[in-house]
Amino acid sequence: MATQHSRTSARIMVAPAVFVLLVWMLVPLCMTLYFSFADYRPLRATFDAWIGFDNYVSFLTSDSFLSSVGVTLQMVAGILCITIGGGVVLALLLDQPMFGQGIVRILVIAPFFVMPTVSALVWKNMFFNVDNGLFSYLWRFFGAQPYDFLSQAPLFSIIVIVAWQWLPFATLILLTAVQSLSSEQLEAAEMDGAPPLSRFWHIILPHLSRAITVVILIQTIFLLSIFAEIFVTTNGAFGTRTLTYLVYQRVLESQNIGLGSAGGIVAVILANVVAIFLMRIVGKNLDN
Amino acid sequence: MGRITLDRVQKKFGDVEVIPPLDLIIEDGEFVVFVGPSGCGKSTLLRLIAGLEDVSGGEIRIDGRPATDLPPAKRGLAMVFQSYALYPHMSVRKNIAFPLKMAGMAQDEQDRRIAKAATALNLTDYLDRRPGQLSGGQRQRVAIGRAIVREPAAFLFDEPLSNLDAALRVGMRMEISELHKTLATTMIYVTHDQVEAMTMADKIVVLRAGHVEQVGSPLELYKTPRNTFVAGFIGSPKMNLLTGAAAAAHGAATIGIRPEHLDVVDSGGTFTGRVGVAEHLGSDTFFHVHVPEMAEPMTVRAGGEVGLTHGDTIHLTPRAAHIHRFDAQGLRIA
Amino acid sequence: MARAISTPKKIMWTALAWGVGLLIFFPILWTFLTSFKTEATAISDPPVWFLFDWTTENYSDVLARSNYPLALMNSIIIAVGSTLLGIVIAVPAAWAMAFVPGKRTKDVLMWMLSTKMLPAVGVLYPLVLIAKYLNVYDSRIMLIVVLMLINLPIIVWMLYTYFREIPGEILEAARMDGASLGKEIIYVLTPMALPGIASTILLNIILAWNEAFWTILLTTVDAAPLTKFIASFSAPEGLFYAKLSAASIMAIAPIIVMGWFSQKQLVRGLTFGAVK
Ligand SMILES: Nc1ncnc2c1ncn2[C@@H]1O[C@H](COP(=O)(O)OP(=O)(O)OP(=O)(O)O)[C@@H](O)[C@H]1O
Ligand SMILES: [Mg+2]
């Protein structure tokens, strides 16, 4: 199938996609890189094209950077724990024989399709609100003092919101993986007298390990750049300022472009560390 | 018209030379079969002729016109693929019409040709079905139908019957042979089925690692194989190739005796051995015989029923006129 | 798993699964119910469930008062536009990589994937700057292009995995039958890949519809889609639950419906074929 003619056409046909992505990747990134070495604060009309690594030094040594990294890690880890743990349980549950499986599946998956701003606002107002939220009502019903989630436990609240959105994703992927496990394998284990728990531990979990890895990596990539949920709930206050949010604030709110750009480059580098692992897995899959 | 000439045609994939420079002439109207072991380059050669692959060197001419740089569509050849390669989203009619539509043929001429092909191939009742609703044999016929409506200069078949079951294969084999007789168009046919090659071909091309080992009519190859490779490859069951003292006795490095040219005798005989396996087919009996001085068991074909079984002693005598002699290089000694 | 299962057991699983399913779905259900209440019922203590005077007033209010219709229009144009633009660029590329793979095809695919992993915030300011410089800040065209670019790797990958499942021999047959490259793509590849292309379009409309970084930061009013519109939905607290719910339901309903159709493709598309 590969003649010179078709190879030439192939090159021409890939070219537009490669070109636009190359421009998309290089032009803004180079600009960020350029700004990251400049002292550029438009509000104060300061522009000094080259100040060396000052921005990086002040960004990396600032308390807000360290705390933002801490917040980011806590947030990502919390969400991953909930979605993976919950996802495995839900996937196994949905794989059981039941009536109306299709409908239950739809119910479980739905949150993934809710736009981030909607889910954040719905949770913020209708569930977490101290005065009128459902949780407050529930607390009062049991005679407890209503709890102001978003100011008392803001990080936890955001974790709940985002985990609710991503749980369906983990469930769906793990369910696909569970269903690809041959029932013969399980039946053989059952014949060998393995009790359910050890069947789960020795057969199901190893089978899921690959899917779990993929879920972890993909979610991490997306979760590292969570924005809207923080934007509409706490606006970065009360210890919910992630690295992404910190950079956003430096760039657009305080208009310290140089510092923000340095932060942006740091974020790019950190994301790439995760990306490399994901690419390995995907790449391996491409070969067979 | 469909005379195809290959002149020093060569194919490399990267650094690997799959087909070293090769010359071959396929005459107009001939039925040529390419045979050879798996991976020897049969499909590659066919695809070079089709234009689905570029040659790395040499020239291909179709009816005297250089075709080396023509795209597949312009070569006037039709191909039938092993997987049939029918368009699953089109009805049988549309499948067959596709090449005509691509050629921009008038609708009534298209209809006429489709009707003719459908009648010839017994497809008239299925014209409005999708390929997915057809049996393997019917799909095969659609693929052939799609090829014949164009009235191409030559047909190329790449193992077209290998996906069919045994019974159907015999039937389709006949149909393709008959089609060749009626159309009298050049056909190039790739297979590794012995029987297909022997029964269908006007000319067989035996390939090994991209080399042409021998070209000739089926009987020529059967009677006078040029070397031990062809001798071992053509004929079923395989020819017995003997070396050592038995060969030296005939003044050769290797001698070849076909299983059907060994007679079972009651006593004496040139070879005496023990029956390993006896395959009773009714019409014939095949014996695999362990002869003490030979490394490999010999195969013997005896007509009808012969009452020997595992462990029995057997005496064999070759027919002198049918002993093939080869020298140390494996080449035939005339 | 084709094995006999006792009915009591099945009923037990059914109850459990439905319970969990409804719990997860509850926020959406509650939003849906609230959207039909009056603002007063929406915050009543104790909450009312189904027995209230159902009203569609909130929907008409939202549609009439705010610039909701504009935001809806923007969402549709941006999501559909960016997806179609992406498809137009991605189909030829995916065709080429699936059917004429070269030595570097794999690298190109992996590289495309890596662009997807670029954190948006790393290029935030340059984009704002470029948008303002080109005078396309707060314009639909800017968002169409940006969302196309961030989803292009997913589109290419999805199409690539679908195309790879089409046997190359069929395309070769088309070539033998005299089809030019264009005709081969139009008459043979595209119809065969149609289900794959359709689900790619579906999933990408969903992703673009829900994108909430660039849509919020590159717009103010004119091009603001629903994500931005909802984000700025902040009337006096407590008195807007019903309207917030109505606006939310309208924003998510079409996408949830599309999402249900694309569950299977979702897995393939978002894992880049690593899980099938
Ligand atoms: N696209 C390719 N790239 C590299 N090597 C190839 C390619 N196509 C075929 N080959 C190699 O060329 C050789 C000949 O392949 P070909 O398919 O022609 O064999 P064949 O005779 O048709 O075998 P079979 O009977 O199994 O179909 C093989 O060793 C194969 O590995
Ligand atoms: Mg072959």
PDB file of C-alpha atoms in Angstrom, chain A residues 277-288, chain C residues 106 110 113 157 274:
ATOM      1  CA  PHE A 277       4.829   8.031  32.188  1.00  0.00           C
ATOM      2  CA  LEU A 278       1.487   8.166  30.411  1.00  0.00           C
ATOM      3  CA  MET A 279       3.150   8.349  27.023  1.00  0.00           C
ATOM      4  CA  ARG A 280       5.187   5.254  27.797  1.00  0.00           C
ATOM      5  CA  ILE A 281       2.050   3.245  28.461  1.00  0.00           C
ATOM      6  CA  VAL A 282       0.180   4.566  25.456  1.00  0.00           C
ATOM      7  CA  GLY A 283       3.229   4.083  23.268  1.00  0.00           C
ATOM      8  CA  LYS A 284       3.617   0.475  24.285  1.00  0.00           C
ATOM      9  CA  ASN A 285       0.011  -0.114  23.387  1.00  0.00           C
ATOM     10  CA  LEU A 286       0.579   1.322  19.947  1.00  0.00           C
ATOM     11  CA  ASP A 287       3.047  -1.396  19.050  1.00  0.00           C
ATOM     12  CA  ASN A 288       0.685  -4.314  19.272  1.00  0.00           C
TER      13      ASN A 288
ATOM     14  CA  LYS C 106       4.335   6.710  15.919  1.00  0.00           C
ATOM     15  CA  MET C 110       2.957  10.590  20.511  1.00  0.00           C
ATOM     16  CA  LEU C 113      -0.579  13.540  22.430  1.00  0.00           C
ATOM     17  CA  TRP C 157      -6.187   9.740  17.990  1.00  0.00           C
ATOM     18  CA  ALA C 274      -4.932   2.328  25.928  1.00  0.00           C
TER      19      ALA C 274
END
